[in-house]
Amino acid sequence: MDGLNIAGLIISEEGLPCCDWRSAMPGYHDHEWGRPVVDDRRLFEKVCLEGFHSGMSWQLIYHKRERFRRAFCEFDFYTVARFTGEDVARLMADKTIVRNRAKIRSVINNAQRAIELVAEAGSLAAWFWQFEPAKQERPATVDLAWWQTTKTSSAAIRMSTALKKRGWTWVGPVTCYSLMQALGLVNDHLTGCHCREACEAERATLFRPV
């Protein structure tokens, strides 16, 4: 197959067809995006970074990720939940991250809500994975036109509504769909991308948390 002849695909330096955005973030494309995440701390990190992503370039957020991790104690939500006004001031003075007061406060709030969610569901993973869409909710083929026009879904809307009901912030339907892509609840690698099959294989053998 010549991936160069299919809209949205390019050929990587390894000679493999892949989504055209891979050139900006090859490691993220090949090893993270669309791969199932069931570790609670990693999951919480993705929730927070998707919140910062809202209205901003994901590439910018991704390249600041290590700095975000240092600033927010590796996204240990039990620790972040205890952050005070002094911590907010410290983070607002940190030029290495995105200094948005509302989003910083949202991380702290969501850390507190995450603890409550663990008490409710047993783990963050168990709660979030209940929103994995049924097969009939997903397209048979993920092409460029579908990818460019699909910004949310019924499952993402359900997730957003449930999170907001529990007091979470910066979790609108578009953010939740982006989160679902990042967590592997959906596999939105373009049909023909070599990572699509790898993600499907991981999803096929994944033990869904309950």
JSON list of C-alpha atoms in Angstrom, two decimals:
[
{"chain": "A", "resi": 1, "resn": "MET", "atom": "CA", "xyz": [0.00, 0.00, 0.00]},
{"chain": "A", "resi": 2, "resn": "ASP", "atom": "CA", "xyz": [1.27, 3.48, -0.85]},
{"chain": "A", "resi": 3, "resn": "GLY", "atom": "CA", "xyz": [0.27, 5.55, 2.17]},
{"chain": "A", "resi": 4, "resn": "LEU", "atom": "CA", "xyz": [1.20, 8.74, 0.30]},
{"chain": "A", "resi": 5, "resn": "ASN", "atom": "CA", "xyz": [-1.84, 8.26, -1.92]},
{"chain": "A", "resi": 6, "resn": "ILE", "atom": "CA", "xyz": [-4.31, 8.12, 0.95]},
{"chain": "A", "resi": 7, "resn": "ALA", "atom": "CA", "xyz": [-5.56, 11.38, 2.46]},
{"chain": "A", "resi": 8, "resn": "GLY", "atom": "CA", "xyz": [-4.11, 12.05, 5.89]},
{"chain": "A", "resi": 9, "resn": "LEU", "atom": "CA", "xyz": [-1.37, 9.42, 5.70]},
{"chain": "A", "resi": 10, "resn": "ILE", "atom": "CA", "xyz": [2.35, 9.87, 5.20]},
{"chain": "A", "resi": 11, "resn": "ILE", "atom": "CA", "xyz": [5.22, 7.42, 5.02]},
{"chain": "A", "resi": 12, "resn": "SER", "atom": "CA", "xyz": [7.49, 7.53, 8.07]},
{"chain": "A", "resi": 13, "resn": "GLU", "atom": "CA", "xyz": [11.27, 7.41, 7.91]},
{"chain": "A", "resi": 14, "resn": "GLU", "atom": "CA", "xyz": [10.91, 3.71, 8.72]},
{"chain": "A", "resi": 15, "resn": "GLY", "atom": "CA", "xyz": [8.82, 3.28, 5.59]},
{"chain": "A", "resi": 16, "resn": "LEU", "atom": "CA", "xyz": [5.53, 2.76, 7.44]},
{"chain": "A", "resi": 17, "resn": "PRO", "atom": "CA", "xyz": [2.21, 4.49, 6.70]},
{"chain": "A", "resi": 18, "resn": "CYS", "atom": "CA", "xyz": [1.10, 6.72, 9.55]},
{"chain": "A", "resi": 19, "resn": "CYS", "atom": "CA", "xyz": [-1.15, 9.66, 10.42]},
{"chain": "A", "resi": 20, "resn": "ASP", "atom": "CA", "xyz": [0.28, 12.85, 8.97]},
{"chain": "A", "resi": 21, "resn": "TRP", "atom": "CA", "xyz": [0.54, 14.58, 12.37]},
{"chain": "A", "resi": 22, "resn": "ARG", "atom": "CA", "xyz": [3.14, 12.02, 13.45]},
{"chain": "A", "resi": 23, "resn": "SER", "atom": "CA", "xyz": [5.95, 14.22, 12.14]},
{"chain": "A", "resi": 24, "resn": "ALA", "atom": "CA", "xyz": [5.30, 16.73, 14.95]},
{"chain": "A", "resi": 25, "resn": "MET", "atom": "CA", "xyz": [5.15, 14.15, 17.79]},
{"chain": "A", "resi": 26, "resn": "PRO", "atom": "CA", "xyz": [6.46, 10.76, 16.59]},
{"chain": "A", "resi": 27, "resn": "GLY", "atom": "CA", "xyz": [6.87, 9.21, 20.02]},
{"chain": "A", "resi": 28, "resn": "TYR", "atom": "CA", "xyz": [3.40, 10.23, 21.14]},
{"chain": "A", "resi": 29, "resn": "HIS", "atom": "CA", "xyz": [1.83, 8.98, 17.91]},
{"chain": "A", "resi": 30, "resn": "ASP", "atom": "CA", "xyz": [3.64, 5.65, 17.88]},
{"chain": "A", "resi": 31, "resn": "HIS", "atom": "CA", "xyz": [3.63, 4.70, 21.56]},
{"chain": "A", "resi": 32, "resn": "GLU", "atom": "CA", "xyz": [0.90, 6.59, 23.43]},
{"chain": "A", "resi": 33, "resn": "TRP", "atom": "CA", "xyz": [-2.04, 7.98, 21.49]},
{"chain": "A", "resi": 34, "resn": "GLY", "atom": "CA", "xyz": [-4.80, 5.40, 21.26]},
{"chain": "A", "resi": 35, "resn": "ARG", "atom": "CA", "xyz": [-3.03, 2.91, 23.54]},
{"chain": "A", "resi": 36, "resn": "PRO", "atom": "CA", "xyz": [-5.23, 1.79, 26.46]},
{"chain": "A", "resi": 37, "resn": "VAL", "atom": "CA", "xyz": [-4.48, 3.45, 29.79]},
{"chain": "A", "resi": 38, "resn": "VAL", "atom": "CA", "xyz": [-5.68, 1.83, 33.02]},
{"chain": "A", "resi": 39, "resn": "ASP", "atom": "CA", "xyz": [-3.18, 3.27, 35.51]},
{"chain": "A", "resi": 40, "resn": "ASP", "atom": "CA", "xyz": [-4.94, 5.85, 37.67]},
{"chain": "A", "resi": 41, "resn": "ARG", "atom": "CA", "xyz": [-2.08, 8.32, 37.93]},
{"chain": "A", "resi": 42, "resn": "ARG", "atom": "CA", "xyz": [-1.45, 8.28, 34.18]},
{"chain": "A", "resi": 43, "resn": "LEU", "atom": "CA", "xyz": [-5.16, 8.64, 33.61]},
{"chain": "A", "resi": 44, "resn": "PHE", "atom": "CA", "xyz": [-5.41, 11.64, 35.91]},
{"chain": "A", "resi": 45, "resn": "GLU", "atom": "CA", "xyz": [-2.43, 13.22, 34.16]},
{"chain": "A", "resi": 46, "resn": "LYS", "atom": "CA", "xyz": [-4.21, 12.91, 30.84]},
{"chain": "A", "resi": 47, "resn": "VAL", "atom": "CA", "xyz": [-7.38, 14.48, 32.24]},
{"chain": "A", "resi": 48, "resn": "CYS", "atom": "CA", "xyz": [-5.36, 17.44, 33.49]},
{"chain": "A", "resi": 49, "resn": "LEU", "atom": "CA", "xyz": [-3.31, 17.91, 30.33]},
{"chain": "A", "resi": 50, "resn": "GLU", "atom": "CA", "xyz": [-6.42, 17.72, 28.17]},
{"chain": "A", "resi": 51, "resn": "GLY", "atom": "CA", "xyz": [-7.86, 20.49, 30.33]},
{"chain": "A", "resi": 52, "resn": "PHE", "atom": "CA", "xyz": [-4.79, 22.63, 29.67]},
{"chain": "A", "resi": 53, "resn": "HIS", "atom": "CA", "xyz": [-5.07, 21.67, 25.99]},
{"chain": "A", "resi": 54, "resn": "SER", "atom": "CA", "xyz": [-8.50, 23.32, 25.76]},
{"chain": "A", "resi": 55, "resn": "GLY", "atom": "CA", "xyz": [-8.11, 26.34, 23.48]},
{"chain": "A", "resi": 56, "resn": "MET", "atom": "CA", "xyz": [-4.41, 25.64, 22.97]},
{"chain": "A", "resi": 57, "resn": "SER", "atom": "CA", "xyz": [-2.13, 23.55, 20.78]},
{"chain": "A", "resi": 58, "resn": "TRP", "atom": "CA", "xyz": [-1.68, 19.96, 21.97]},
{"chain": "A", "resi": 59, "resn": "GLN", "atom": "CA", "xyz": [1.87, 20.07, 20.64]},
{"chain": "A", "resi": 60, "resn": "LEU", "atom": "CA", "xyz": [2.64, 22.92, 23.06]},
{"chain": "A", "resi": 61, "resn": "ILE", "atom": "CA", "xyz": [1.14, 21.03, 26.02]},
{"chain": "A", "resi": 62, "resn": "TYR", "atom": "CA", "xyz": [2.88, 17.79, 25.06]},
{"chain": "A", "resi": 63, "resn": "HIS", "atom": "CA", "xyz": [6.29, 19.43, 24.87]},
{"chain": "A", "resi": 64, "resn": "LYS", "atom": "CA", "xyz": [5.74, 20.96, 28.32]},
{"chain": "A", "resi": 65, "resn": "ARG", "atom": "CA", "xyz": [4.57, 17.67, 29.82]},
{"chain": "A", "resi": 66, "resn": "GLU", "atom": "CA", "xyz": [7.69, 16.96, 31.89]},
{"chain": "A", "resi": 67, "resn": "ARG", "atom": "CA", "xyz": [7.46, 20.45, 33.35]},
{"chain": "A", "resi": 68, "resn": "PHE", "atom": "CA", "xyz": [3.81, 19.92, 34.19]},
{"chain": "A", "resi": 69, "resn": "ARG", "atom": "CA", "xyz": [4.75, 16.65, 35.89]},
{"chain": "A", "resi": 70, "resn": "ARG", "atom": "CA", "xyz": [7.32, 18.36, 38.08]},
{"chain": "A", "resi": 71, "resn": "ALA", "atom": "CA", "xyz": [4.95, 21.21, 38.89]},
{"chain": "A", "resi": 72, "resn": "PHE", "atom": "CA", "xyz": [2.08, 18.88, 39.85]},
{"chain": "A", "resi": 73, "resn": "CYS", "atom": "CA", "xyz": [4.01, 16.20, 41.76]},
{"chain": "A", "resi": 74, "resn": "GLU", "atom": "CA", "xyz": [3.86, 13.66, 38.90]},
{"chain": "A", "resi": 75, "resn": "PHE", "atom": "CA", "xyz": [0.06, 14.10, 38.97]},
{"chain": "A", "resi": 76, "resn": "ASP", "atom": "CA", "xyz": [-0.31, 12.18, 42.22]},
{"chain": "A", "resi": 77, "resn": "PHE", "atom": "CA", "xyz": [-3.87, 13.32, 42.85]},
{"chain": "A", "resi": 78, "resn": "TYR", "atom": "CA", "xyz": [-3.72, 12.54, 46.56]},
{"chain": "A", "resi": 79, "resn": "THR", "atom": "CA", "xyz": [-0.88, 15.07, 46.85]},
{"chain": "A", "resi": 80, "resn": "VAL", "atom": "CA", "xyz": [-2.33, 17.63, 44.43]},
{"chain": "A", "resi": 81, "resn": "ALA", "atom": "CA", "xyz": [-5.64, 17.56, 46.31]},
{"chain": "A", "resi": 82, "resn": "ARG", "atom": "CA", "xyz": [-3.84, 19.15, 49.28]},
{"chain": "A", "resi": 83, "resn": "PHE", "atom": "CA", "xyz": [-2.44, 22.08, 47.29]},
{"chain": "A", "resi": 84, "resn": "THR", "atom": "CA", "xyz": [-3.16, 25.47, 48.84]},
{"chain": "A", "resi": 85, "resn": "GLY", "atom": "CA", "xyz": [-3.27, 29.06, 47.69]},
{"chain": "A", "resi": 86, "resn": "GLU", "atom": "CA", "xyz": [0.49, 29.18, 48.13]},
{"chain": "A", "resi": 87, "resn": "ASP", "atom": "CA", "xyz": [0.83, 26.37, 45.61]},
{"chain": "A", "resi": 88, "resn": "VAL", "atom": "CA", "xyz": [-1.39, 28.24, 43.17]},
{"chain": "A", "resi": 89, "resn": "ALA", "atom": "CA", "xyz": [0.86, 31.30, 43.54]},
{"chain": "A", "resi": 90, "resn": "ARG", "atom": "CA", "xyz": [3.94, 29.12, 43.00]},
{"chain": "A", "resi": 91, "resn": "LEU", "atom": "CA", "xyz": [2.46, 27.62, 39.85]},
{"chain": "A", "resi": 92, "resn": "MET", "atom": "CA", "xyz": [1.39, 31.01, 38.52]},
{"chain": "A", "resi": 93, "resn": "ALA", "atom": "CA", "xyz": [5.02, 32.11, 38.83]},
{"chain": "A", "resi": 94, "resn": "ASP", "atom": "CA", "xyz": [6.33, 29.03, 37.00]},
{"chain": "A", "resi": 95, "resn": "LYS", "atom": "CA", "xyz": [7.19, 30.15, 33.46]},
{"chain": "A", "resi": 96, "resn": "THR", "atom": "CA", "xyz": [7.78, 26.57, 32.30]},
{"chain": "A", "resi": 97, "resn": "ILE", "atom": "CA", "xyz": [4.07, 25.65, 32.36]},
{"chain": "A", "resi": 98, "resn": "VAL", "atom": "CA", "xyz": [0.87, 27.27, 31.11]},
{"chain": "A", "resi": 99, "resn": "ARG", "atom": "CA", "xyz": [0.03, 29.89, 33.72]},
{"chain": "A", "resi": 100, "resn": "ASN", "atom": "CA", "xyz": [-3.73, 29.91, 33.58]},
{"chain": "A", "resi": 101, "resn": "ARG", "atom": "CA", "xyz": [-5.16, 30.38, 37.06]},
{"chain": "A", "resi": 102, "resn": "ALA", "atom": "CA", "xyz": [-8.53, 28.80, 36.26]},
{"chain": "A", "resi": 103, "resn": "LYS", "atom": "CA", "xyz": [-6.90, 25.70, 34.78]},
{"chain": "A", "resi": 104, "resn": "ILE", "atom": "CA", "xyz": [-4.44, 25.38, 37.67]},
{"chain": "A", "resi": 105, "resn": "ARG", "atom": "CA", "xyz": [-7.29, 25.58, 40.17]},
{"chain": "A", "resi": 106, "resn": "SER", "atom": "CA", "xyz": [-9.16, 23.05, 38.07]},
{"chain": "A", "resi": 107, "resn": "VAL", "atom": "CA", "xyz": [-6.35, 20.52, 38.48]},
{"chain": "A", "resi": 108, "resn": "ILE", "atom": "CA", "xyz": [-6.54, 20.89, 42.25]},
{"chain": "A", "resi": 109, "resn": "ASN", "atom": "CA", "xyz": [-10.32, 20.65, 42.26]},
{"chain": "A", "resi": 110, "resn": "ASN", "atom": "CA", "xyz": [-10.25, 17.61, 39.98]},
{"chain": "A", "resi": 111, "resn": "ALA", "atom": "CA", "xyz": [-7.67, 15.92, 42.20]},
{"chain": "A", "resi": 112, "resn": "GLN", "atom": "CA", "xyz": [-10.12, 16.23, 45.08]},
{"chain": "A", "resi": 113, "resn": "ARG", "atom": "CA", "xyz": [-12.93, 14.92, 42.89]},
{"chain": "A", "resi": 114, "resn": "ALA", "atom": "CA", "xyz": [-10.68, 12.05, 41.73]},
{"chain": "A", "resi": 115, "resn": "ILE", "atom": "CA", "xyz": [-10.31, 10.85, 45.31]},
{"chain": "A", "resi": 116, "resn": "GLU", "atom": "CA", "xyz": [-14.09, 10.87, 45.63]},
{"chain": "A", "resi": 117, "resn": "LEU", "atom": "CA", "xyz": [-14.41, 8.98, 42.36]},
{"chain": "A", "resi": 118, "resn": "VAL", "atom": "CA", "xyz": [-12.02, 6.27, 43.55]},
{"chain": "A", "resi": 119, "resn": "ALA", "atom": "CA", "xyz": [-14.18, 5.88, 46.65]},
{"chain": "A", "resi": 120, "resn": "GLU", "atom": "CA", "xyz": [-17.24, 5.59, 44.43]},
{"chain": "A", "resi": 121, "resn": "ALA", "atom": "CA", "xyz": [-15.95, 3.25, 41.71]},
{"chain": "A", "resi": 122, "resn": "GLY", "atom": "CA", "xyz": [-12.84, 1.59, 43.16]},
{"chain": "A", "resi": 123, "resn": "SER", "atom": "CA", "xyz": [-10.48, 3.26, 40.68]},
{"chain": "A", "resi": 124, "resn": "LEU", "atom": "CA", "xyz": [-10.45, 6.05, 38.16]},
{"chain": "A", "resi": 125, "resn": "ALA", "atom": "CA", "xyz": [-9.89, 3.50, 35.41]},
{"chain": "A", "resi": 126, "resn": "ALA", "atom": "CA", "xyz": [-12.98, 1.52, 36.33]},
{"chain": "A", "resi": 127, "resn": "TRP", "atom": "CA", "xyz": [-15.09, 4.65, 36.19]},
{"chain": "A", "resi": 128, "resn": "PHE", "atom": "CA", "xyz": [-13.71, 6.13, 32.96]},
{"chain": "A", "resi": 129, "resn": "TRP", "atom": "CA", "xyz": [-13.68, 2.85, 31.03]},
{"chain": "A", "resi": 130, "resn": "GLN", "atom": "CA", "xyz": [-17.42, 2.42, 31.49]},
{"chain": "A", "resi": 131, "resn": "PHE", "atom": "CA", "xyz": [-17.73, 5.10, 28.78]},
{"chain": "A", "resi": 132, "resn": "GLU", "atom": "CA", "xyz": [-15.96, 3.03, 26.13]},
{"chain": "A", "resi": 133, "resn": "PRO", "atom": "CA", "xyz": [-18.40, 3.25, 23.21]},
{"chain": "A", "resi": 134, "resn": "ALA", "atom": "CA", "xyz": [-20.12, 0.18, 21.82]},
{"chain": "A", "resi": 135, "resn": "LYS", "atom": "CA", "xyz": [-18.90, -1.08, 18.46]},
{"chain": "A", "resi": 136, "resn": "GLN", "atom": "CA", "xyz": [-22.03, 0.19, 16.70]},
{"chain": "A", "resi": 137, "resn": "GLU", "atom": "CA", "xyz": [-21.21, 3.72, 17.87]},
{"chain": "A", "resi": 138, "resn": "ARG", "atom": "CA", "xyz": [-17.90, 3.65, 16.00]},
{"chain": "A", "resi": 139, "resn": "PRO", "atom": "CA", "xyz": [-17.25, 4.05, 12.26]},
{"chain": "A", "resi": 140, "resn": "ALA", "atom": "CA", "xyz": [-16.15, 1.06, 10.21]},
{"chain": "A", "resi": 141, "resn": "THR", "atom": "CA", "xyz": [-13.42, 3.21, 8.69]},
{"chain": "A", "resi": 142, "resn": "VAL", "atom": "CA", "xyz": [-11.64, 6.18, 10.22]},
{"chain": "A", "resi": 143, "resn": "ASP", "atom": "CA", "xyz": [-10.78, 8.40, 7.28]},
{"chain": "A", "resi": 144, "resn": "LEU", "atom": "CA", "xyz": [-9.52, 11.96, 7.18]},
{"chain": "A", "resi": 145, "resn": "ALA", "atom": "CA", "xyz": [-12.93, 13.51, 6.55]},
{"chain": "A", "resi": 146, "resn": "TRP", "atom": "CA", "xyz": [-14.42, 11.70, 9.55]},
{"chain": "A", "resi": 147, "resn": "TRP", "atom": "CA", "xyz": [-11.44, 12.56, 11.74]},
{"chain": "A", "resi": 148, "resn": "GLN", "atom": "CA", "xyz": [-11.57, 16.26, 10.83]},
{"chain": "A", "resi": 149, "resn": "THR", "atom": "CA", "xyz": [-15.30, 16.61, 11.48]},
{"chain": "A", "resi": 150, "resn": "THR", "atom": "CA", "xyz": [-15.68, 14.46, 14.60]},
{"chain": "A", "resi": 151, "resn": "LYS", "atom": "CA", "xyz": [-14.92, 16.58, 17.65]},
{"chain": "A", "resi": 152, "resn": "THR", "atom": "CA", "xyz": [-17.10, 14.76, 20.17]},
{"chain": "A", "resi": 153, "resn": "SER", "atom": "CA", "xyz": [-19.47, 11.80, 20.46]},
{"chain": "A", "resi": 154, "resn": "SER", "atom": "CA", "xyz": [-22.48, 10.60, 22.40]},
{"chain": "A", "resi": 155, "resn": "ALA", "atom": "CA", "xyz": [-20.18, 8.66, 24.75]},
{"chain": "A", "resi": 156, "resn": "ALA", "atom": "CA", "xyz": [-18.04, 11.76, 25.34]},
{"chain": "A", "resi": 157, "resn": "ILE", "atom": "CA", "xyz": [-21.16, 13.79, 26.07]},
{"chain": "A", "resi": 158, "resn": "ARG", "atom": "CA", "xyz": [-22.25, 11.17, 28.61]},
{"chain": "A", "resi": 159, "resn": "MET", "atom": "CA", "xyz": [-18.82, 11.25, 30.22]},
{"chain": "A", "resi": 160, "resn": "SER", "atom": "CA", "xyz": [-18.77, 15.04, 30.35]},
{"chain": "A", "resi": 161, "resn": "THR", "atom": "CA", "xyz": [-22.24, 15.20, 31.89]},
{"chain": "A", "resi": 162, "resn": "ALA", "atom": "CA", "xyz": [-21.35, 12.62, 34.54]},
{"chain": "A", "resi": 163, "resn": "LEU", "atom": "CA", "xyz": [-18.08, 14.36, 35.43]},
{"chain": "A", "resi": 164, "resn": "LYS", "atom": "CA", "xyz": [-19.69, 17.78, 35.72]},
{"chain": "A", "resi": 165, "resn": "LYS", "atom": "CA", "xyz": [-22.40, 16.30, 37.93]},
{"chain": "A", "resi": 166, "resn": "ARG", "atom": "CA", "xyz": [-19.60, 15.19, 40.26]},
{"chain": "A", "resi": 167, "resn": "GLY", "atom": "CA", "xyz": [-17.99, 18.61, 40.33]},
{"chain": "A", "resi": 168, "resn": "TRP", "atom": "CA", "xyz": [-15.18, 18.15, 37.79]},
{"chain": "A", "resi": 169, "resn": "THR", "atom": "CA", "xyz": [-14.17, 21.19, 35.73]},
{"chain": "A", "resi": 170, "resn": "TRP", "atom": "CA", "xyz": [-12.70, 21.77, 32.25]},
{"chain": "A", "resi": 171, "resn": "VAL", "atom": "CA", "xyz": [-14.32, 18.53, 31.10]},
{"chain": "A", "resi": 172, "resn": "GLY", "atom": "CA", "xyz": [-16.60, 19.59, 28.26]},
{"chain": "A", "resi": 173, "resn": "PRO", "atom": "CA", "xyz": [-17.68, 17.13, 25.54]},
{"chain": "A", "resi": 174, "resn": "VAL", "atom": "CA", "xyz": [-14.87, 18.09, 23.15]},
{"chain": "A", "resi": 175, "resn": "THR", "atom": "CA", "xyz": [-12.25, 17.74, 25.89]},
{"chain": "A", "resi": 176, "resn": "CYS", "atom": "CA", "xyz": [-13.74, 14.40, 26.93]},
{"chain": "A", "resi": 177, "resn": "TYR", "atom": "CA", "xyz": [-13.57, 13.07, 23.38]},
{"chain": "A", "resi": 178, "resn": "SER", "atom": "CA", "xyz": [-9.93, 14.12, 23.11]},
{"chain": "A", "resi": 179, "resn": "LEU", "atom": "CA", "xyz": [-9.41, 12.34, 26.44]},
{"chain": "A", "resi": 180, "resn": "MET", "atom": "CA", "xyz": [-11.07, 9.19, 25.09]},
{"chain": "A", "resi": 181, "resn": "GLN", "atom": "CA", "xyz": [-8.67, 9.24, 22.15]},
{"chain": "A", "resi": 182, "resn": "ALA", "atom": "CA", "xyz": [-5.68, 9.68, 24.46]},
{"chain": "A", "resi": 183, "resn": "LEU", "atom": "CA", "xyz": [-6.80, 6.92, 26.85]},
{"chain": "A", "resi": 184, "resn": "GLY", "atom": "CA", "xyz": [-7.50, 4.40, 24.10]},
{"chain": "A", "resi": 185, "resn": "LEU", "atom": "CA", "xyz": [-11.23, 4.25, 24.79]},
{"chain": "A", "resi": 186, "resn": "VAL", "atom": "CA", "xyz": [-11.44, 4.86, 21.06]},
{"chain": "A", "resi": 187, "resn": "ASN", "atom": "CA", "xyz": [-8.86, 4.18, 18.35]},
{"chain": "A", "resi": 188, "resn": "ASP", "atom": "CA", "xyz": [-8.78, 7.14, 15.99]},
{"chain": "A", "resi": 189, "resn": "HIS", "atom": "CA", "xyz": [-5.60, 6.34, 14.11]},
{"chain": "A", "resi": 190, "resn": "LEU", "atom": "CA", "xyz": [-6.54, 6.60, 10.46]},
{"chain": "A", "resi": 191, "resn": "THR", "atom": "CA", "xyz": [-7.38, 3.39, 8.67]},
{"chain": "A", "resi": 192, "resn": "GLY", "atom": "CA", "xyz": [-4.10, 2.44, 7.00]},
{"chain": "A", "resi": 193, "resn": "CYS", "atom": "CA", "xyz": [-1.88, 3.84, 9.77]},
{"chain": "A", "resi": 194, "resn": "HIS", "atom": "CA", "xyz": [0.43, 1.12, 11.06]},
{"chain": "A", "resi": 195, "resn": "CYS", "atom": "CA", "xyz": [-0.39, 2.07, 14.66]},
{"chain": "A", "resi": 196, "resn": "ARG", "atom": "CA", "xyz": [-4.08, 1.41, 14.21]},
{"chain": "A", "resi": 197, "resn": "GLU", "atom": "CA", "xyz": [-3.62, -2.36, 14.18]},
{"chain": "A", "resi": 198, "resn": "ALA", "atom": "CA", "xyz": [-1.24, -2.20, 17.16]},
{"chain": "A", "resi": 199, "resn": "CYS", "atom": "CA", "xyz": [-3.78, -0.23, 19.19]},
{"chain": "A", "resi": 200, "resn": "GLU", "atom": "CA", "xyz": [-6.55, -2.64, 18.22]},
{"chain": "A", "resi": 201, "resn": "ALA", "atom": "CA", "xyz": [-4.39, -5.57, 19.32]},
{"chain": "A", "resi": 202, "resn": "GLU", "atom": "CA", "xyz": [-3.82, -3.97, 22.73]},
{"chain": "A", "resi": 203, "resn": "ARG", "atom": "CA", "xyz": [-7.50, -3.19, 23.09]},
{"chain": "A", "resi": 204, "resn": "ALA", "atom": "CA", "xyz": [-8.41, -6.77, 22.15]},
{"chain": "A", "resi": 205, "resn": "THR", "atom": "CA", "xyz": [-6.31, -8.23, 24.97]},
{"chain": "A", "resi": 206, "resn": "LEU", "atom": "CA", "xyz": [-7.04, -5.51, 27.53]},
{"chain": "A", "resi": 207, "resn": "PHE", "atom": "CA", "xyz": [-8.64, -6.59, 30.79]},
{"chain": "A", "resi": 208, "resn": "ARG", "atom": "CA", "xyz": [-11.21, -3.85, 31.31]},
{"chain": "A", "resi": 209, "resn": "PRO", "atom": "CA", "xyz": [-11.10, -2.54, 34.90]},
{"chain": "A", "resi": 210, "resn": "VAL", "atom": "CA", "xyz": [-14.28, -3.03, 36.88]}
]
